[in-house]
XYZ file of C-alpha atoms in Angstrom:
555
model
C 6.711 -33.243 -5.131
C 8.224 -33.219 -8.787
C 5.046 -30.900 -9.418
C 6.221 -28.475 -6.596
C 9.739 -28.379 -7.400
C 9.115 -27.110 -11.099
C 6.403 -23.969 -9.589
C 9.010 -22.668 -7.153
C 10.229 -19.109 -8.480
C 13.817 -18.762 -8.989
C 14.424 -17.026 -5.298
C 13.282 -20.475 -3.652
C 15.506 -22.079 -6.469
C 18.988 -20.568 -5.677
C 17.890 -20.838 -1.861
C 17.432 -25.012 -2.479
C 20.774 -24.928 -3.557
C 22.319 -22.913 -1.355
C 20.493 -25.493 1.541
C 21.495 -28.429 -0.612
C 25.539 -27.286 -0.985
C 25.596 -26.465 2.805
C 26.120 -22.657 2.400
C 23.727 -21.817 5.151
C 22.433 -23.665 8.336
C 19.478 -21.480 8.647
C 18.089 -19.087 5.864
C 17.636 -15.147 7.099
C 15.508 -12.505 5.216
C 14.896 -8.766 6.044
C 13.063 -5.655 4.973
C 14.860 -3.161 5.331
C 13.071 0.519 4.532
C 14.449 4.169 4.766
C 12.091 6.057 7.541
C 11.614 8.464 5.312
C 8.174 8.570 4.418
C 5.267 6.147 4.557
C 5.320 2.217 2.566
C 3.229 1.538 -0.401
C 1.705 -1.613 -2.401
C 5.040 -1.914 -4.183
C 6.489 -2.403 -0.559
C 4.285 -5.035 0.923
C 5.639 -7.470 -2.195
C 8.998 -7.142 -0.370
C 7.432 -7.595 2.708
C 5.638 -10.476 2.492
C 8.319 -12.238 -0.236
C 10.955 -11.815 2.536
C 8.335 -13.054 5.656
C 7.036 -15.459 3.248
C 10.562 -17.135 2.506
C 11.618 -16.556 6.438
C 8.431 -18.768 7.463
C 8.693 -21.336 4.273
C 12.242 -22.247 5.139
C 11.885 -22.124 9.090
C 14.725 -19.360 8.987
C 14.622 -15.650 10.509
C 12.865 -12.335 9.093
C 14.913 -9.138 10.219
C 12.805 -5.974 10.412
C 15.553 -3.212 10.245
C 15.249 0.240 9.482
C 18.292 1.804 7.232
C 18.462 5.225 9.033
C 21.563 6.431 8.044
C 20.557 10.101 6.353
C 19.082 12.030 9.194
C 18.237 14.984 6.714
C 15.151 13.505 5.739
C 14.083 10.936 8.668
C 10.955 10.933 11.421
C 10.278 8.908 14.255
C 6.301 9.451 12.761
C 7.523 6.972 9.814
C 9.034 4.700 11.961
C 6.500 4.073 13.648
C 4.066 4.098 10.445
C 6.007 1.878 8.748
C 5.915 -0.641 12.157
C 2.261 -0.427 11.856
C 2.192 -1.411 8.462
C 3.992 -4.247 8.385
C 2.267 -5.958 11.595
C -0.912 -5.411 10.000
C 0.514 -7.251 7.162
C 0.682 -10.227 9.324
C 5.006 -10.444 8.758
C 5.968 -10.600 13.094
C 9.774 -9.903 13.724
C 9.480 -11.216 17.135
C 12.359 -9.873 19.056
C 14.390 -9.084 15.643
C 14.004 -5.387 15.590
C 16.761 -3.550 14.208
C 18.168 -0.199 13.087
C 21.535 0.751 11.164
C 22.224 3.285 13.524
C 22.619 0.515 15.927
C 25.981 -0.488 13.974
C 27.535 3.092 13.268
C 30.638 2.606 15.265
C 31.006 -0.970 13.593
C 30.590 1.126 10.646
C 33.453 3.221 11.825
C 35.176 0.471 12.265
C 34.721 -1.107 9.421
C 35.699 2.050 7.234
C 39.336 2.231 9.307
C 39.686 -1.342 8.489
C 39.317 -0.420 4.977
C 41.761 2.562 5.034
C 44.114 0.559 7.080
C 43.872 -1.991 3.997
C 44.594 0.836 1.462
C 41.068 0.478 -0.254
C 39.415 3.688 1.091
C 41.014 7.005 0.748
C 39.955 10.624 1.864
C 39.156 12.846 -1.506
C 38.660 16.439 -1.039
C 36.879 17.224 -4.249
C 33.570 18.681 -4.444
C 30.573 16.347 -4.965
C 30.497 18.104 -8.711
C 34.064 17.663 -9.154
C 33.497 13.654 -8.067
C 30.750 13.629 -10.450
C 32.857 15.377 -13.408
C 35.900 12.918 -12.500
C 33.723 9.736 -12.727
C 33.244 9.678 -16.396
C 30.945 8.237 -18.632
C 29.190 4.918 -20.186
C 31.349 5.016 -22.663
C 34.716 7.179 -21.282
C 36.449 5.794 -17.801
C 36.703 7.854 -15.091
C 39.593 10.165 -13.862
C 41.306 9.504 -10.540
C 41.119 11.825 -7.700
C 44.077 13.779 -7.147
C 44.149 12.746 -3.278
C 43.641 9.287 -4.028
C 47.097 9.195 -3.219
C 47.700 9.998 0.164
C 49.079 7.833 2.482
C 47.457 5.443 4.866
C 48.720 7.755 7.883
C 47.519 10.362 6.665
C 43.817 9.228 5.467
C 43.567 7.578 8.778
C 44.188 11.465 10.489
C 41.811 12.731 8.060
C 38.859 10.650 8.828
C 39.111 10.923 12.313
C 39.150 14.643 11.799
C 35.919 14.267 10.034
C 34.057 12.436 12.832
C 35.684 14.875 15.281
C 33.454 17.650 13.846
C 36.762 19.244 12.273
C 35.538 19.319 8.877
C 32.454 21.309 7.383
C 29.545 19.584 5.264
C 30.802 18.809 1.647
C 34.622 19.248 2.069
C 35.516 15.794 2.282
C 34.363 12.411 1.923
C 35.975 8.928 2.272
C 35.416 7.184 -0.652
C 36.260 3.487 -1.377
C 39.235 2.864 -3.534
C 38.400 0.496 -6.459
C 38.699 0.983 -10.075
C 37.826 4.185 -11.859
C 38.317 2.490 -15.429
C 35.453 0.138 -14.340
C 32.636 -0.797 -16.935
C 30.111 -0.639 -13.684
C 30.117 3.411 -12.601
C 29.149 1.927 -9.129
C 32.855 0.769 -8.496
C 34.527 3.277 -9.852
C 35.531 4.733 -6.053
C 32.055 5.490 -4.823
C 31.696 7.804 -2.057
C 31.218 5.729 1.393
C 31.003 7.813 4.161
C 30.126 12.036 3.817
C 30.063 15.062 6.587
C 26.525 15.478 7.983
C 26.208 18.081 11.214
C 22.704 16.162 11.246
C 20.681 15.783 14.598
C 19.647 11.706 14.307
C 16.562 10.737 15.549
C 18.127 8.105 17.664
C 22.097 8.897 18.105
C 21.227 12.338 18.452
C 24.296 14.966 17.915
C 26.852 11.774 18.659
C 27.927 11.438 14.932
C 28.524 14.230 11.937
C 29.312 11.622 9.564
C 27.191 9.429 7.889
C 27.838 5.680 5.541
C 26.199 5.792 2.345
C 23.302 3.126 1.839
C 25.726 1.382 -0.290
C 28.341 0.902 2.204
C 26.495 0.586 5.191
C 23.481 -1.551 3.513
C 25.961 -4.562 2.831
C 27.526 -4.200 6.477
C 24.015 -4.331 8.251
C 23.020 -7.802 6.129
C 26.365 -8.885 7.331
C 26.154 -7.720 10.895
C 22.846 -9.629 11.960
C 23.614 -12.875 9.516
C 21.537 -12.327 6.521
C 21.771 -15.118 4.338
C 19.777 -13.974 0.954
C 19.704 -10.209 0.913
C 16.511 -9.420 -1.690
C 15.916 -6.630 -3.513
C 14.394 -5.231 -6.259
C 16.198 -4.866 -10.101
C 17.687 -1.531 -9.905
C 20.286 -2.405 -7.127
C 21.507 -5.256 -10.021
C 23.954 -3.378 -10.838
C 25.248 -2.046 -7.196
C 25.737 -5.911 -6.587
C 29.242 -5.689 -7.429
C 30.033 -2.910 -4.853
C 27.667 -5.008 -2.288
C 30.187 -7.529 -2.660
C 32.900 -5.810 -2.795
C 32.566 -4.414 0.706
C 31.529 -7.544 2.263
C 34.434 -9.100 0.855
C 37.094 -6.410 1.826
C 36.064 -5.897 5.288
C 36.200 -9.685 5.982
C 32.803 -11.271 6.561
C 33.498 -15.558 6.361
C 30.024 -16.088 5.200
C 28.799 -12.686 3.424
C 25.349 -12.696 2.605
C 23.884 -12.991 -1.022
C 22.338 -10.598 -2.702
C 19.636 -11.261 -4.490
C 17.653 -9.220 -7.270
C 13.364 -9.481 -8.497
C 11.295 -7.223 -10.367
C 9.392 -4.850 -8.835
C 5.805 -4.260 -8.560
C 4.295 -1.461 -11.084
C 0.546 -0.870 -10.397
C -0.946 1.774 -13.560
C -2.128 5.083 -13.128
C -0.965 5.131 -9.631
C 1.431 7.386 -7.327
C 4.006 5.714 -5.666
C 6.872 8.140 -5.381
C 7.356 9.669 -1.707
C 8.403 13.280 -3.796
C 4.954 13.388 -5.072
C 3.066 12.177 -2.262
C 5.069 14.612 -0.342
C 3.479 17.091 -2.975
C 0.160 16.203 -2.508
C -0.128 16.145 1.079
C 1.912 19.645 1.610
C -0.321 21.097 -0.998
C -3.733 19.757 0.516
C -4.790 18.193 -2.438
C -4.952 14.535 -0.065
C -5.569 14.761 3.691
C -2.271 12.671 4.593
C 0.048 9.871 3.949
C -3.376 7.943 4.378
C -5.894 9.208 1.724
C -7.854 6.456 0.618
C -6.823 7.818 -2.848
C -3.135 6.808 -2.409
C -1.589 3.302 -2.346
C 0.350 3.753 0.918
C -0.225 0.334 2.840
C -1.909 2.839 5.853
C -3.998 4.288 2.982
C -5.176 1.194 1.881
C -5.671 -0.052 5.673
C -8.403 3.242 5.750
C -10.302 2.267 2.585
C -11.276 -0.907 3.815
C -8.357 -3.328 2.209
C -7.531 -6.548 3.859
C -4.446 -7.954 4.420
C -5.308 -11.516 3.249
C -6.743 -9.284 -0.424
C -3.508 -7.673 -0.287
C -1.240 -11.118 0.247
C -3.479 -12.394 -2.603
C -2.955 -9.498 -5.078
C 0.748 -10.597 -4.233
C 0.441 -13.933 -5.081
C -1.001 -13.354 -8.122
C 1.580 -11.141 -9.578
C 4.355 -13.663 -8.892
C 8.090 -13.037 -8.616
C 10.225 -12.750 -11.340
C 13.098 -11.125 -12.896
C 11.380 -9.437 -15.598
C 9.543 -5.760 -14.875
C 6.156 -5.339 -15.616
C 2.921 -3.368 -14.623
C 0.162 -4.995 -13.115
C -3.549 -3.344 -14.124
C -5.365 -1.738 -10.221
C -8.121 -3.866 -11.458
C -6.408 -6.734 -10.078
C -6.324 -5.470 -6.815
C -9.567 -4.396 -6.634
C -10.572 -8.291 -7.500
C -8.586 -9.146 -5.289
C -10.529 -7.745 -2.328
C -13.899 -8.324 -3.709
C -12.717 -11.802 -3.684
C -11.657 -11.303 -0.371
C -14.961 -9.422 0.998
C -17.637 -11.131 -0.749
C -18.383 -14.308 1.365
C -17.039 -12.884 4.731
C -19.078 -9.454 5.084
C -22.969 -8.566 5.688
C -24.675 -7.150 2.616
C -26.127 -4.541 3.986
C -29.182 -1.647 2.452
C -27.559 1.758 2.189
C -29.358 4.535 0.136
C -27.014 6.715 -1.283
C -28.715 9.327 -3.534
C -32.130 9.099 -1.932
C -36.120 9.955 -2.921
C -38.727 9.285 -0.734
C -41.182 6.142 -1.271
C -44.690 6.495 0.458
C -46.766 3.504 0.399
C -50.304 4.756 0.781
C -52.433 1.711 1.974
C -49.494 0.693 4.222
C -51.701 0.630 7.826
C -51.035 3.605 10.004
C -47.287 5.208 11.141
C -46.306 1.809 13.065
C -42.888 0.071 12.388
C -42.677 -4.154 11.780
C -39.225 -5.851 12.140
C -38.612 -8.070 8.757
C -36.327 -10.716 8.830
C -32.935 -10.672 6.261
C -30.267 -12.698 5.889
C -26.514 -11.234 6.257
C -25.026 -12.905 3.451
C -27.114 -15.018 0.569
C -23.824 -16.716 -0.164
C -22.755 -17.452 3.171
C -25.518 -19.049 5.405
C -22.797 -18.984 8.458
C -23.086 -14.919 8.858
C -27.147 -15.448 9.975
C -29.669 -12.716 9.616
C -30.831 -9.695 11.214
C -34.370 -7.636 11.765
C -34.225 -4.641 9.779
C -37.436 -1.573 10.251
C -39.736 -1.593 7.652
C -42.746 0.803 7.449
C -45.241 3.638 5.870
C -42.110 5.542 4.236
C -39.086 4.569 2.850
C -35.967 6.114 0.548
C -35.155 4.744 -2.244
C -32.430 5.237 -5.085
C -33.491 7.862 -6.894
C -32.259 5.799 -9.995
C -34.739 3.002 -9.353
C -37.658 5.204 -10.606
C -38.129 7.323 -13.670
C -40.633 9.107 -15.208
C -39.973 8.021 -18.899
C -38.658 4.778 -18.924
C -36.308 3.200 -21.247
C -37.214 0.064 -22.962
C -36.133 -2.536 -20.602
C -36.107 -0.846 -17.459
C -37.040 -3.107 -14.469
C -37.130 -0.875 -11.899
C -40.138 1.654 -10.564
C -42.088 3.757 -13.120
C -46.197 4.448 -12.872
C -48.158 1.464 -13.259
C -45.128 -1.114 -12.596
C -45.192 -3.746 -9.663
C -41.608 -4.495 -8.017
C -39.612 -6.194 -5.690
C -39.077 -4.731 -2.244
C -35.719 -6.765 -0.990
C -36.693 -8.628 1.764
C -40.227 -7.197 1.896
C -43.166 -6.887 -0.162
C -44.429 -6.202 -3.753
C -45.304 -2.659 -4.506
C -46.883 -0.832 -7.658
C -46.490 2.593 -8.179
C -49.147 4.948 -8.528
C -47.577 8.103 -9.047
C -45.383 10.550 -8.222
C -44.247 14.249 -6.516
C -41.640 16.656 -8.167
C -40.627 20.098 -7.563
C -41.154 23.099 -9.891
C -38.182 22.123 -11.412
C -39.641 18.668 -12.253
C -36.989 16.801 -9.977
C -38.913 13.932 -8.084
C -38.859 13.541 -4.740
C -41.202 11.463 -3.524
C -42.687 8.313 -5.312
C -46.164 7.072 -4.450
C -46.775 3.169 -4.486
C -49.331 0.318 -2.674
C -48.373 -2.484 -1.470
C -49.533 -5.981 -1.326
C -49.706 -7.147 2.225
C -49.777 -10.847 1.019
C -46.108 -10.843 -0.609
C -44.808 -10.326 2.866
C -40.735 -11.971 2.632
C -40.631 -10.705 -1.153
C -42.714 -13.708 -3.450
C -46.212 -13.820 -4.088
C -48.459 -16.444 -3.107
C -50.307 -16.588 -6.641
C -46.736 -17.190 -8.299
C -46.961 -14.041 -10.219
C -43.262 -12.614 -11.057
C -41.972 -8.949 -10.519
C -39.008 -8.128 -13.268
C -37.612 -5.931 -10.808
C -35.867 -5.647 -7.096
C -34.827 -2.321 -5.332
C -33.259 -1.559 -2.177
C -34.510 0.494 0.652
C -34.344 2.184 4.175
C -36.917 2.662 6.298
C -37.566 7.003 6.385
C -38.573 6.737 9.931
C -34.923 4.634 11.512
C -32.471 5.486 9.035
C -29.287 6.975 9.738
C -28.117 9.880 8.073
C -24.375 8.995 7.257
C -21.754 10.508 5.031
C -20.683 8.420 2.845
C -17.563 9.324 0.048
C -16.819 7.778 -3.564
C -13.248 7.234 -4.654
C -11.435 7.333 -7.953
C -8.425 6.793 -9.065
C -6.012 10.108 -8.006
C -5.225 10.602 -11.431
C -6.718 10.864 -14.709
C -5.978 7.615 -16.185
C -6.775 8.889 -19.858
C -4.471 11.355 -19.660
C -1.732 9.067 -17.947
C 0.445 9.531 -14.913
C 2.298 12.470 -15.862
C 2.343 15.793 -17.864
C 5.173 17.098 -19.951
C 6.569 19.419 -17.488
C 6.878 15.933 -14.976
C 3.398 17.397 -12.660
C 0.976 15.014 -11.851
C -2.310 14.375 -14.510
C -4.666 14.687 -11.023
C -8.434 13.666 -11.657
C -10.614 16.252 -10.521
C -13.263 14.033 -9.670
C -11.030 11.884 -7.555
C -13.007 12.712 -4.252
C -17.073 12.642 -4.101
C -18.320 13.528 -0.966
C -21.735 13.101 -0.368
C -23.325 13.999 2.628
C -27.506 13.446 2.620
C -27.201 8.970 2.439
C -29.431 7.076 4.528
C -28.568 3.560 5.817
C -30.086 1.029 8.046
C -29.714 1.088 11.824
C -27.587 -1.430 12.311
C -25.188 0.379 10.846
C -24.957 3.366 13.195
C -22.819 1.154 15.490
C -19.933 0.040 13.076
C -16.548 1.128 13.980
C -13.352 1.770 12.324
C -12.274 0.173 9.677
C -15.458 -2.133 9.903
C -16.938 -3.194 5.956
C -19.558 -4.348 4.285
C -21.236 -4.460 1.601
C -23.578 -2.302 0.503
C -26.806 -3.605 -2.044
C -25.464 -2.581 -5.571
C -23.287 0.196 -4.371
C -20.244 -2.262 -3.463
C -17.911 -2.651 -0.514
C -18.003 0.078 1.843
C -15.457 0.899 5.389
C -16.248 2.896 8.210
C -13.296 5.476 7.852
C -10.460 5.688 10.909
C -9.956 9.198 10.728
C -13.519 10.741 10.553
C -16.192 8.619 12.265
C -17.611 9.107 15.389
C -19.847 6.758 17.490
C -22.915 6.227 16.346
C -21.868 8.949 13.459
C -19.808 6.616 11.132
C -18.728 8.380 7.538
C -18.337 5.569 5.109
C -15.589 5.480 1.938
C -16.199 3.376 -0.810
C -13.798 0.524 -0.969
C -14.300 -1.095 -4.250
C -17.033 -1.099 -6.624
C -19.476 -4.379 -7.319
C -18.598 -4.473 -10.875
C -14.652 -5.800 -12.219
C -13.347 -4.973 -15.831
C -10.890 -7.804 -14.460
C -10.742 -11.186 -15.300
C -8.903 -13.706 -13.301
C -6.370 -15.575 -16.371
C -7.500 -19.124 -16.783
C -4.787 -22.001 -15.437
């Protein structure tokens, strides 16, 4: 136990306390996202940190969405966002929530305030506001209506959710301090005139609470005990509990700050995704080039690679950027004991084996996974022809090279020894089919003389292959030239996307669905894609690479 208490991160700390001093009965968490576009890797930390603490401590996870700026909110990320997180594994149970759901307590709330004298009406433009705030290093300037009277702010506001008063020409703004070292107190804007159609309320309301007013209220509402966020709302913790304080909550939650998670060379902001998908330079939200959760979900990522990427990165208070490697270890990890290895011929030439008897197919036995005897085997075609890689045979060798070249014996996987004997090309002198024999008595892939082959290839039988698609990924942008240019545009990778269209793959894997993986023989892990595959027709994307530039730190 002494062990365990010293490895728990400082969340779990301040929550022992707060358990130990009687501050809570039971602990609540939440995520709480804007629906205003899809969630990425950086999200799913927050996810499963706030699930993960909910379930640790026996307490309540909230799943609320903060809706409260209609101008750039869809029911289609709502409902993306909902998909996301239950494939994540976090379950809200019956502890669905959104802030519209609280906008008259809102109200309320914001009347209380005025009633108080601690929120005022200010008719100055949001430039003006900005101009009166001051500096770092200068305090701000008060508003010349942060005078009027309670009376009269109280008519004001009322006007304002009457539909009296245009977009821009007033807000109600919380009175504080405008000498304040933190600019986030000095009277920030609380509630502002929106003639916005909601996606819920509809035309009911024109104005609209600022995340910083109504973000506090909604923890307080449903009984949020440890409201947790990442670093750069720090500093709005002030104003968090300033409003929970002044409108009267007996047990306001606590807000709580961590570091985010930075992944390199990736795009995370909604603005440039936005970009990208208006543009057509990704086909959605969900291009297995982006780190959207959904994106991820259609390259073939798992949930439990995604909870261990997680895990690995740790929570702290310090920011830093974690290398993609790591998440690409973590779902080879993931993949590599629970998925068939499968023979998939990506770039393909044409092996004849000329003393092979006659046209007929056999049925060869192979095991699903080497490493994991619990997956079994299957009967894959073997016969007369085959494709191979067309990298597994060359003319002019190297020194070294173990693979097919005239007058060298290999390894057929699962199969037999072969020799080659010579070759076909076109006038170009590009090869296209590969001549070989084959020696009947290696039948399972060893010879009963003991002799040794140097070399093993891959193959599909020519006459039951399936012609898939199958498509190569790269990162989305050039990671030698970094995320971003000087004029703030994206550094995008040209070579991103390779679609290649003439692969042939074994017949069993014809009938793999959606977001179905495996691995394919020293081409890596490999999903049937969501969007694009039809039955019997899948088109595969690359998940990962076999090889890792990452190594796991040792304890």
């Amino acid at each position: 136990m002494e062990n365990e208490t010293v490895s728990r991160n400082f969340i779990e700390q301040i929550i022992d306390k707060d358990l130990q001093e009687g501050k809570y009965e039971q602990i609540c968490t939440r995520f709480p996202p804007e629906p205003n576009g899809y969630l990425h890797i950086g999200h799913a930390k927050s996810i499963l940190l706030n699930y993960g603490l909910a379930q640790q401590y026996h307490g309540q996870f909230n799943m609320r969405f903060d809706d409260t700026n209609p101008t750039k909110e869809k029911v289609e990320f709502v409902e993306s966002i909902k998909a996301d997180i239950q494939w994540l594994g976090a379950d809200w149970g019956d502890h669905l929530y959104f802030a519209s759901d609280y906008f008259d307590r809102m109200y309320e709330a914001a009347v209380g305030l005025i009633k108080k004298g601690k929120a005022y009406v200010c008719d100055l433009s949001a430039e003006q506001i900005r101009e009166y705030r001051g500096t770092l290093t200068e305090p701000g300037k008060e508003s010349p209506y942060r005078s009027r009277s309670v009376e009269e702010n109280l008519q004001l506001f009322e006007a304002m959710k009457n539909g009296e008063v245009e977009d821009g020409a007033k807000v109600l703004r919380a009175k504080i301090d405008m000498a304040s070292p933190n600019m986030n107190m000095r009277d920030p804007v609380i509630y502002r005139v929106a003639h916005m159609h909601h996606h819920r309320t509809g035309d009911k309301w024109c104005i609209y609470p600022m995340y910083d007013f109504a973000h506090p209220l909604e923890d307080a509402f449903e009984g949020v005990t440890h409201s947790i966020c990442t670093l750069e709302f720090e500093d709005h913790r002030p104003l968090y509990d300033w409003v929970v304080r002044e409108v009267g909550f007996e047990h306001p939650p606590k807000q709580i700050e961590f570091a985010k998670l930075y992944l390199t060379n990736v795009v995370t902001g909604k603005r440039y995704i936005k970009k990208l998908v208006e543009e057509g330079i990704v086909d959605g939200w969900d291009d297995p080039r982006l780190v959207s959760i959904a994106a991820l979900r259609r390259r073939g990522f798992t949930p439990e690679s995604i909870k261990m990427f997680v895990e690995l990165c740790g929570v702290s208070k310090a920011n830093s950027s974690v290398d993609y490697a790591m998440l690409e270890y973590c779902i080879r990890e993931d993949l590599k004991l629970k998925r068939p290895r499968m023979m998939a011929i990506l770039d393909p030439i044409k092996l004849v084996i000329d003393n092979y008897p006659g046209d007929d197919v056999e049925y060869l036995e192979a095991a699903n996974n080497m490493e994991n005897e619990a997956l079994g085997s299957r009967q894959i075609p073997f016969g007369k022809e085959l494709y191979i890689e067309r990298e597994d045979f060359m003319v002019e060798p190297p020194k070294k090279y173990k693979r097919l070249f005239v007058g060298t014996e290999v390894r057929l996987m699962n199969a037999y020894f072969v020799t080659c004997t010579g070759y076909e090309a076109d006038e170009n002198g590009v090869v296209h089919t590969v001549h070989c024999t084959y020696d009947p008595a290696t039948k399972g892939g060893n010879a009963p003389d003991g002799r040794k082959v140097k070399g093993t290839i891959h193959w599909v039988s020519a006459a039951k292959a399936v012609p898939v698609e199958v498509r190569l990924y790269e990162n989305i942008i050039d990671e030698a030239k970094g995320v971003y240019n000087e004029d703030g545009s994206l550094n995008l990778n040209p070579n991103s996307l390779t679609v290649l269209k003439n692969c042939y793959v074994e017949p069993a894997l014809a009938e793999a669905k959606p977001y179905d993986s495996f691995q394919f023989v020293r081409n890596g892990f490999f999903c049937a894609d969501s969007h694009d595959s039809k039955e019997g027709a899948p088109v595969f994307n690359r998940i990962v690479s076999l090889k890792s530039s990452f190594k796991l730190p040792k304890a």
